[in-house]
PDB file of C-alpha atoms in Angstrom:
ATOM      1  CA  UNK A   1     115.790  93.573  98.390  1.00  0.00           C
ATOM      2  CA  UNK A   2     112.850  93.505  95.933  1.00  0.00           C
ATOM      3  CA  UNK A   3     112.880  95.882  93.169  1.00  0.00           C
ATOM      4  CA  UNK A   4     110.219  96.596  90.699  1.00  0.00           C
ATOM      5  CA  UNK A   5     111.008  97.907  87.012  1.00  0.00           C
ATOM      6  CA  UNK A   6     108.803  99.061  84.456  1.00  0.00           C
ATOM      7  CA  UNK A   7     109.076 100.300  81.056  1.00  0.00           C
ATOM      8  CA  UNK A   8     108.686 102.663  79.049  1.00  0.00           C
ATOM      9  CA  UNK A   9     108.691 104.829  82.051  1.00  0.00           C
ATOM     10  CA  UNK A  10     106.619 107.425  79.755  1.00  0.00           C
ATOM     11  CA  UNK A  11     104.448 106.666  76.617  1.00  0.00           C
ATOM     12  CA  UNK A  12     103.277 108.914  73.883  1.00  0.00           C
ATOM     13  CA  UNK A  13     100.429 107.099  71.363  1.00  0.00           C
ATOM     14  CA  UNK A  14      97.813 107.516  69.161  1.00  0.00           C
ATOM     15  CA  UNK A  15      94.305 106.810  69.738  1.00  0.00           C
ATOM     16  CA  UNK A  16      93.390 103.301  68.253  1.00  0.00           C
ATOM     17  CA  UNK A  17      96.808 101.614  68.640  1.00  0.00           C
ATOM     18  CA  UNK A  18      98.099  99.042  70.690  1.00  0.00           C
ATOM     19  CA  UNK A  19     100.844  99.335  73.289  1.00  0.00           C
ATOM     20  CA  UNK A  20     102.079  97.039  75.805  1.00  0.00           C
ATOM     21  CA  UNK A  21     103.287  98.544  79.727  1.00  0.00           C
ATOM     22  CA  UNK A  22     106.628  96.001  81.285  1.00  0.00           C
ATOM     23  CA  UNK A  23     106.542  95.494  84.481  1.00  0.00           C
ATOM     24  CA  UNK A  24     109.851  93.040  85.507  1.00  0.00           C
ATOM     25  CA  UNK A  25     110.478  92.035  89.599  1.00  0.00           C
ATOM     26  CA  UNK A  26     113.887  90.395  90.938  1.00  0.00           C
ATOM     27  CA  UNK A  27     112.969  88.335  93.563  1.00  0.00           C
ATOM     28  CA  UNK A  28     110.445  85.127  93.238  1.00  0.00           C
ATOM     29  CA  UNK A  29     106.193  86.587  93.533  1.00  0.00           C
ATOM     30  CA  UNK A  30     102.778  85.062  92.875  1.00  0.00           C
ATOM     31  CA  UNK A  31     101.178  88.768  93.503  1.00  0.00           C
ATOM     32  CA  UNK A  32     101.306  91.492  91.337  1.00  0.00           C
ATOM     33  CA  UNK A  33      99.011  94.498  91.286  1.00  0.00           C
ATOM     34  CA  UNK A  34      98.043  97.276  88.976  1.00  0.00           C
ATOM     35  CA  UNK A  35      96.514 100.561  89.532  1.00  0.00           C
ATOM     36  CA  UNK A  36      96.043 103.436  87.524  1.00  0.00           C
ATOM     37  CA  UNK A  37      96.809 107.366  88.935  1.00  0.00           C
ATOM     38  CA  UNK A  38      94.942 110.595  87.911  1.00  0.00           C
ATOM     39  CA  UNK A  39      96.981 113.479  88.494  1.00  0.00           C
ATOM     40  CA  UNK A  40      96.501 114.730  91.841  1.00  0.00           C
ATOM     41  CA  UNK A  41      94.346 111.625  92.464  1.00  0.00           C
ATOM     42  CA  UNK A  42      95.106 108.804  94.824  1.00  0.00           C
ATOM     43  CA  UNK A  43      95.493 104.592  93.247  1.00  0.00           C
ATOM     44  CA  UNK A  44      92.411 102.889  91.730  1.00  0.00           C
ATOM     45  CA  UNK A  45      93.216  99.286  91.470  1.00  0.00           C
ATOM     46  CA  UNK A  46      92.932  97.760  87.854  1.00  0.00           C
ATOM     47  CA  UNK A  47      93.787  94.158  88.518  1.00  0.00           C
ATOM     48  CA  UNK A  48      95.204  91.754  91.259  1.00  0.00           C
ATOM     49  CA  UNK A  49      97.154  88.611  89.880  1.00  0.00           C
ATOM     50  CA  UNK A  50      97.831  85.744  92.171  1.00  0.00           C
ATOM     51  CA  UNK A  51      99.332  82.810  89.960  1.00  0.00           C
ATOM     52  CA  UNK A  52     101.705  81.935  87.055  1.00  0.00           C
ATOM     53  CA  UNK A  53      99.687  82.757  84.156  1.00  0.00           C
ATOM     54  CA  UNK A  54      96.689  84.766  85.633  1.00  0.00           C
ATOM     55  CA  UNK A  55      95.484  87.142  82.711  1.00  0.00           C
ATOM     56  CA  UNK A  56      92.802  89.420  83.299  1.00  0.00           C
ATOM     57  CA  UNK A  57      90.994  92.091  81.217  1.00  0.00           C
ATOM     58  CA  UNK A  58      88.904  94.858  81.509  1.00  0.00           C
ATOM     59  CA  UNK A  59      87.583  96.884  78.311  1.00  0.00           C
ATOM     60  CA  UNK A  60      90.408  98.158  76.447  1.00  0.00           C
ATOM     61  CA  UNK A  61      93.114  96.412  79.632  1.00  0.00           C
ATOM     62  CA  UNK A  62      94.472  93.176  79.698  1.00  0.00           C
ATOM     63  CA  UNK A  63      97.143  92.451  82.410  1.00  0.00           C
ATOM     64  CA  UNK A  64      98.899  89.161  82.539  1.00  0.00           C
ATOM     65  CA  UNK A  65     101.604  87.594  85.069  1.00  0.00           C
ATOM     66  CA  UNK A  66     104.594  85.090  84.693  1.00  0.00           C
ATOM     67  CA  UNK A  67     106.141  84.212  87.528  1.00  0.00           C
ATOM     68  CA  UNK A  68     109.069  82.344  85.916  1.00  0.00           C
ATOM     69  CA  UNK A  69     110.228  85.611  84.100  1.00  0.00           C
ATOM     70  CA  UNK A  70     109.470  87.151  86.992  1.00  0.00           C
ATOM     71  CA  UNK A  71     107.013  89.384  84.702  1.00  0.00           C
ATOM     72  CA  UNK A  72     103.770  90.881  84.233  1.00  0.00           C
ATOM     73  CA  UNK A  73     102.724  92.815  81.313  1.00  0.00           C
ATOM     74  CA  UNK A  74     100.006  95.504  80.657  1.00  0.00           C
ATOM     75  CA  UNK A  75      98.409  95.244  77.078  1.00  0.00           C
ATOM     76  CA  UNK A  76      96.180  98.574  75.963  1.00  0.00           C
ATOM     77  CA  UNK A  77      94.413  97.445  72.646  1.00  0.00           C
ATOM     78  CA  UNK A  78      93.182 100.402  70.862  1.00  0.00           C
ATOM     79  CA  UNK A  79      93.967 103.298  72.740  1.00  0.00           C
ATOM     80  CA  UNK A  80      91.383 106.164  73.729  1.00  0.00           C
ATOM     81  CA  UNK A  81      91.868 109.451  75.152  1.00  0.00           C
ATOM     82  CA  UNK A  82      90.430 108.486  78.507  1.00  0.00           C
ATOM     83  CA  UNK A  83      93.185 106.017  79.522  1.00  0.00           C
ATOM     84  CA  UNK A  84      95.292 108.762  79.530  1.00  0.00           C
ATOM     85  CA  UNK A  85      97.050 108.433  83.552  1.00  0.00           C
ATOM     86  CA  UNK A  86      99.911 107.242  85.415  1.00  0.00           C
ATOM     87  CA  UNK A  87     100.241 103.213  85.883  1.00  0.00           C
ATOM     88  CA  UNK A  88     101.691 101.488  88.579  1.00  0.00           C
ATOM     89  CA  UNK A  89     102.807  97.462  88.850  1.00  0.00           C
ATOM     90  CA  UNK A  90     103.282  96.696  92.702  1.00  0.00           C
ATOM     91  CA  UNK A  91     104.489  93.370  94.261  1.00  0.00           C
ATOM     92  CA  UNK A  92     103.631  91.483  97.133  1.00  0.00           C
ATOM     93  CA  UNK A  93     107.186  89.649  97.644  1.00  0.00           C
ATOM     94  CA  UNK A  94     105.707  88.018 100.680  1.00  0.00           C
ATOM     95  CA  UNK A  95     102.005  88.003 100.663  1.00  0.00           C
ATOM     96  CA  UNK A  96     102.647  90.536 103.549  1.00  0.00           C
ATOM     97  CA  UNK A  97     100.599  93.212 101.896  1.00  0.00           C
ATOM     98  CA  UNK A  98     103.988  95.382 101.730  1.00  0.00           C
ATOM     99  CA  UNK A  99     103.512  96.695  98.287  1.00  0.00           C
ATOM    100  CA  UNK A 100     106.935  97.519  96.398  1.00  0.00           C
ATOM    101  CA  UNK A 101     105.969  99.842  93.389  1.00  0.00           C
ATOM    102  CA  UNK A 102     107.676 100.568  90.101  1.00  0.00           C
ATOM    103  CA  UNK A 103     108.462 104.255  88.929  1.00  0.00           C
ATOM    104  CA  UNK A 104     105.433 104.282  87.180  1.00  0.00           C
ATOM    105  CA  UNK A 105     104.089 104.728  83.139  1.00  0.00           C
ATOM    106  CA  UNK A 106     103.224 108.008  82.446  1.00  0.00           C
ATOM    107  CA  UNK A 107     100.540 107.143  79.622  1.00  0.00           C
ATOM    108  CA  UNK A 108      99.634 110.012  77.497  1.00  0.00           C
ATOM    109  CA  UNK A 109      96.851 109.259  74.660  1.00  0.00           C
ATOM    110  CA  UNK A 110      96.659 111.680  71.598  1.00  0.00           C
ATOM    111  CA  UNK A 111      94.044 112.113  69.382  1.00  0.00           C
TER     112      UNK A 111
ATOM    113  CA  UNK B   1      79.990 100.064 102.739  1.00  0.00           C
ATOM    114  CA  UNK B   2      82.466 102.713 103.275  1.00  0.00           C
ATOM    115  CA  UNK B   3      85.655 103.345 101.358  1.00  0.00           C
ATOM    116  CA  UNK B   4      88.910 104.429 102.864  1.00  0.00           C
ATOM    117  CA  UNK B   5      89.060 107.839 103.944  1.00  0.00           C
ATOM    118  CA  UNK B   6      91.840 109.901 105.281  1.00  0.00           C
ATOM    119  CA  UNK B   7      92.336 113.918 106.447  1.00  0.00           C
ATOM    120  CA  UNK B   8      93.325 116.347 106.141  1.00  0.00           C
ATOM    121  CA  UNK B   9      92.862 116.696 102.331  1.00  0.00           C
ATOM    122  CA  UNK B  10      95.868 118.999 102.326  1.00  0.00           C
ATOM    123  CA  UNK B  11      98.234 120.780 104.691  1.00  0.00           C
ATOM    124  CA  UNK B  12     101.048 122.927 104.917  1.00  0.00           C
ATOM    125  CA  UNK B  13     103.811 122.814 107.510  1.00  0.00           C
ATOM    126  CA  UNK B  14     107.340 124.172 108.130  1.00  0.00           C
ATOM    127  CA  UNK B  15     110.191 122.640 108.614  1.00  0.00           C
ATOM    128  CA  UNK B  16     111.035 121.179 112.291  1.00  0.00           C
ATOM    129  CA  UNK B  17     107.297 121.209 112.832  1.00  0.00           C
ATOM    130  CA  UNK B  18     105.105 117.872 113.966  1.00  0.00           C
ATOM    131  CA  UNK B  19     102.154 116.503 111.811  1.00  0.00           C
ATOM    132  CA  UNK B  20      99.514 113.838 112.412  1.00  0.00           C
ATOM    133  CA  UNK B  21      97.551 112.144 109.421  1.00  0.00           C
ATOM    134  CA  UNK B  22      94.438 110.072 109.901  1.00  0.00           C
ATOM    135  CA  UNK B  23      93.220 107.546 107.875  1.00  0.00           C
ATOM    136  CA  UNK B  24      89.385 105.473 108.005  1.00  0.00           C
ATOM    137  CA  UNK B  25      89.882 101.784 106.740  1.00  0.00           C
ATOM    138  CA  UNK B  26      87.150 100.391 104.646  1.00  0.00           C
ATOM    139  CA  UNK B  27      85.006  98.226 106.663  1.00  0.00           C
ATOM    140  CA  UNK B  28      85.598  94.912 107.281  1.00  0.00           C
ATOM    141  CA  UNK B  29      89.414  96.015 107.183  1.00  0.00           C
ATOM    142  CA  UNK B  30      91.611  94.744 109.772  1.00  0.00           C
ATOM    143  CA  UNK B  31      95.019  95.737 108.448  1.00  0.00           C
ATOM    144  CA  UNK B  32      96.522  99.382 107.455  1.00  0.00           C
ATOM    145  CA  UNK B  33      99.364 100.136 105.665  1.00  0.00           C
ATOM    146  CA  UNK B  34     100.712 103.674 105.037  1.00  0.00           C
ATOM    147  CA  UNK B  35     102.659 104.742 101.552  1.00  0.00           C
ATOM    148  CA  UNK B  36     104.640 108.057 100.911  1.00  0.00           C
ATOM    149  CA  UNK B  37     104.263 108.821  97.755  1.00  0.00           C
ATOM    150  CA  UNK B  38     106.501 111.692  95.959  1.00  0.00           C
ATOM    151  CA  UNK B  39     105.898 114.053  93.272  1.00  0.00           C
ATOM    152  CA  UNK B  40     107.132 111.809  89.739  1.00  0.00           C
ATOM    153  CA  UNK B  41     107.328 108.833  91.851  1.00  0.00           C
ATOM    154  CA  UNK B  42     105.888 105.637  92.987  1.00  0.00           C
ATOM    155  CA  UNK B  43     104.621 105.188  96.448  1.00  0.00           C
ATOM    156  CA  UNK B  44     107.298 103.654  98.875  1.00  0.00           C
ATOM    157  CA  UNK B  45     105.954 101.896 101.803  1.00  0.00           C
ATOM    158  CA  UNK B  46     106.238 103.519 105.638  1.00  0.00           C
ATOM    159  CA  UNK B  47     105.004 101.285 107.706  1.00  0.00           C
ATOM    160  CA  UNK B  48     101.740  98.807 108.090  1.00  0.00           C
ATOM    161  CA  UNK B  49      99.342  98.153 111.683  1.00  0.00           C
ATOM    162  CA  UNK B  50      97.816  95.309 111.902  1.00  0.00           C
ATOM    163  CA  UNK B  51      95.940  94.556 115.681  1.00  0.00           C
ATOM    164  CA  UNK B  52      97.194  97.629 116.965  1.00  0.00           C
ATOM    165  CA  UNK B  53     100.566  96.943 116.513  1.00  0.00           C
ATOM    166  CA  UNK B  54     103.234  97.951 113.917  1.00  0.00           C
ATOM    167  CA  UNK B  55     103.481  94.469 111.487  1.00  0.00           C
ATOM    168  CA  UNK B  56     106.888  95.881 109.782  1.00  0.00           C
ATOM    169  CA  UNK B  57     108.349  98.845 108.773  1.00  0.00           C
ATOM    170  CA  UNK B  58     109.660 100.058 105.352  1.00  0.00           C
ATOM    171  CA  UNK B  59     113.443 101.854 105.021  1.00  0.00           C
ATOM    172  CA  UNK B  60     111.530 105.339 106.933  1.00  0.00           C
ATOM    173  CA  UNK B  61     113.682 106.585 110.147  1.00  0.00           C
ATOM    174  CA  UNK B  62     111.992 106.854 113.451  1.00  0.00           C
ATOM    175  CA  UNK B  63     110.596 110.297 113.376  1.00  0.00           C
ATOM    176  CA  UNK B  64     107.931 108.549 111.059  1.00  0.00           C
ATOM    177  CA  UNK B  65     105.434 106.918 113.832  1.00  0.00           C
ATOM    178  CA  UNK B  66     101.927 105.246 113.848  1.00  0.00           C
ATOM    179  CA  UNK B  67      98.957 104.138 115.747  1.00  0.00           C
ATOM    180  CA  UNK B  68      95.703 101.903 115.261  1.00  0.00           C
ATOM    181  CA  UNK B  69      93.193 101.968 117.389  1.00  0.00           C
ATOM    182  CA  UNK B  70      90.503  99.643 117.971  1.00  0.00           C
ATOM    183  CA  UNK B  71      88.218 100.159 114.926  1.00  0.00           C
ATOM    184  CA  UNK B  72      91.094  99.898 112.372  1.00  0.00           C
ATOM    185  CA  UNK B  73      91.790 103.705 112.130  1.00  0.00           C
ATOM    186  CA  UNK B  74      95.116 104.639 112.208  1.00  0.00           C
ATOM    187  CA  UNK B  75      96.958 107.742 112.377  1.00  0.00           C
ATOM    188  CA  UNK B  76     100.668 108.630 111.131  1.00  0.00           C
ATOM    189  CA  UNK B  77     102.837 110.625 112.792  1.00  0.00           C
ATOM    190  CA  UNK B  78     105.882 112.887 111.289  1.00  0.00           C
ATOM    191  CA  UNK B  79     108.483 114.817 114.153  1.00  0.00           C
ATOM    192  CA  UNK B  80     110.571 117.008 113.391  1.00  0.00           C
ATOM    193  CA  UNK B  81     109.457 117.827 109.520  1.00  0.00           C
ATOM    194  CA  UNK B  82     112.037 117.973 107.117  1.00  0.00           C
ATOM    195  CA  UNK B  83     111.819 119.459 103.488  1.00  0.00           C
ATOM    196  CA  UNK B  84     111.972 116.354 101.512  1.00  0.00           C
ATOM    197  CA  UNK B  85     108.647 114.965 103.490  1.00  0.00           C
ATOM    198  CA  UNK B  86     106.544 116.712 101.398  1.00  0.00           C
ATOM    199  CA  UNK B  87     104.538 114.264  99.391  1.00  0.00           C
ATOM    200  CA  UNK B  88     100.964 112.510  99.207  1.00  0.00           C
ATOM    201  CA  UNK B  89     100.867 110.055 102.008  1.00  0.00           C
ATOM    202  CA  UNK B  90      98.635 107.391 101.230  1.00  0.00           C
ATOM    203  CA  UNK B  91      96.736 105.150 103.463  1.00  0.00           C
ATOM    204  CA  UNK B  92      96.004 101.396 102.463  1.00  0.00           C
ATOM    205  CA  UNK B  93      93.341  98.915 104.655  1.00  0.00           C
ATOM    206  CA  UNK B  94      92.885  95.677 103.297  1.00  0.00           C
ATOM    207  CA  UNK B  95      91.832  91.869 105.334  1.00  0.00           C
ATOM    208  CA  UNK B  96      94.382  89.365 106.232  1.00  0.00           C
ATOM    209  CA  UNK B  97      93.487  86.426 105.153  1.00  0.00           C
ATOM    210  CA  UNK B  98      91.697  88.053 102.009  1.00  0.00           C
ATOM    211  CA  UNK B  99      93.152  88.745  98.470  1.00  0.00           C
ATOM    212  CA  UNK B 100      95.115  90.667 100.248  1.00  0.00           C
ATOM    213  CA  UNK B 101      93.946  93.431  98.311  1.00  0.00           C
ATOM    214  CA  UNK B 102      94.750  97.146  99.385  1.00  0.00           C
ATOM    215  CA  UNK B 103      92.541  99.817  98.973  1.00  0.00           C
ATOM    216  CA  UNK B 104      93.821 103.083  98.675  1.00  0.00           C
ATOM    217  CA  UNK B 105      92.452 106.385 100.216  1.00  0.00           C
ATOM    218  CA  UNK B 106      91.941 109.881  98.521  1.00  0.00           C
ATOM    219  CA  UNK B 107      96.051 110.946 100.151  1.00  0.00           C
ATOM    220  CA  UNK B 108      96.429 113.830 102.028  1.00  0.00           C
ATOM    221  CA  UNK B 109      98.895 116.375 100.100  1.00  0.00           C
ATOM    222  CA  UNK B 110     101.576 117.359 102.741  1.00  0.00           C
ATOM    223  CA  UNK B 111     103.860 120.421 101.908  1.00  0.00           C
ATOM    224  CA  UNK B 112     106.620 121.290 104.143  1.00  0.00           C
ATOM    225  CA  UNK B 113     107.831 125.010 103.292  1.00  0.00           C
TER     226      UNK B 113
END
């Protein structure tokens, strides 16, 4: 059975520093997914990653994959108050679109 | 182009009670997946419809049930309510053969009191 892990599970930092979001898998994936969660909001997808190595980045975002490790990782370079949400990592074990999600990063941005 | 869209926003039920959700794929979307999602956690799949037909099934029991119909909506069905149901149930549509993608609808807020 697939399971998804990510850590720190909640995050506490300071606008203008850098912080990197785990997300590990246990069985073998080419297709990882993050979104990002508003309270009381519903998923907005940040990035889809389909191969060993696949990095992309948005703005202040940068999400990479490894499928050897059997990790992807979410980078935040310096932090503002408006990235302030929930973040997911989901895995497609077998491109069936079945998503299984991790518990989730409970980002919280301070000025 | 239209997003997903699902309704009710919100609803509140009792325990024992039945409750249908409905969910609007995006367009172009042949394939719909349905999430449970509780409060503090991540979203755990229910099931997913794919040419009118259930196309697997997460660990949910029975009393969780589905439909698509022939434009890609779908609804989701819930007998026999139970406490711990209460969550945001999320609907997903997405393309097979695509990036396999999912986009994910605003959630309708389910309370069971």
């Amino acid at each position: 059975e697939l399971k998804v892990e990510q850590n720190p599970l909640f995050l506490s930092m300071q606008e203008g520093k850098n912080y990197t979001i785990y997300c590990n898998y246990s069985t073998t994936s080419d297709r990882l997914y993050w979104y990002r969660q508003d309270p009381g909001k519903s998923l907005e997808s940040l990035f889809v990653l389909l191969s060993n190595g696949a990095v992309k980045q948005e703005g202040r975002l940068m999400a990479s994959l490894d499928t050897k490790a059997r990790l992807s990782t979410l980078h935040i370079t310096a932090a503002v108050h408006d990235l302030s949400a929930t973040y997911f990592c989901a895995v497609d074990a077998n491109r069936a679109q079945k998503l299984v999600f991790g518990q989730g990063t409970r980002l919280t941005i301070n000025p | 182009e239209t997003g997903v869209t699902q309704s009710p926003t919100h609803l509140i039920k009792t325990r024992g009670q039945q409750v249908t959700l409905r969910c609007s794929s995006q367009s172009g979307h042949n394939t719909v997946s349905w999430y449970q999602q509780a409060l503090g956690q991540g979203p755990q799949f229910i099931f997913q419809y794919y040419r009118e037909e259930e196309n697997g099934r997460g660990n949910f029991p029975p009393r969780f049930s589905g439909l698509q119909f022939p434009n890609y909506s779908s609804e989701l069905n819930v007998n026999a309510l139970e406490l711990d149901d209460s969550a945001l149930y999320l609907c997903a549509s997405s393309l097979v053969g695509g990036r396999n993608e999912q986009f994910f609808g605003p959630g309708t807020r389910l309370t069971v009191l």
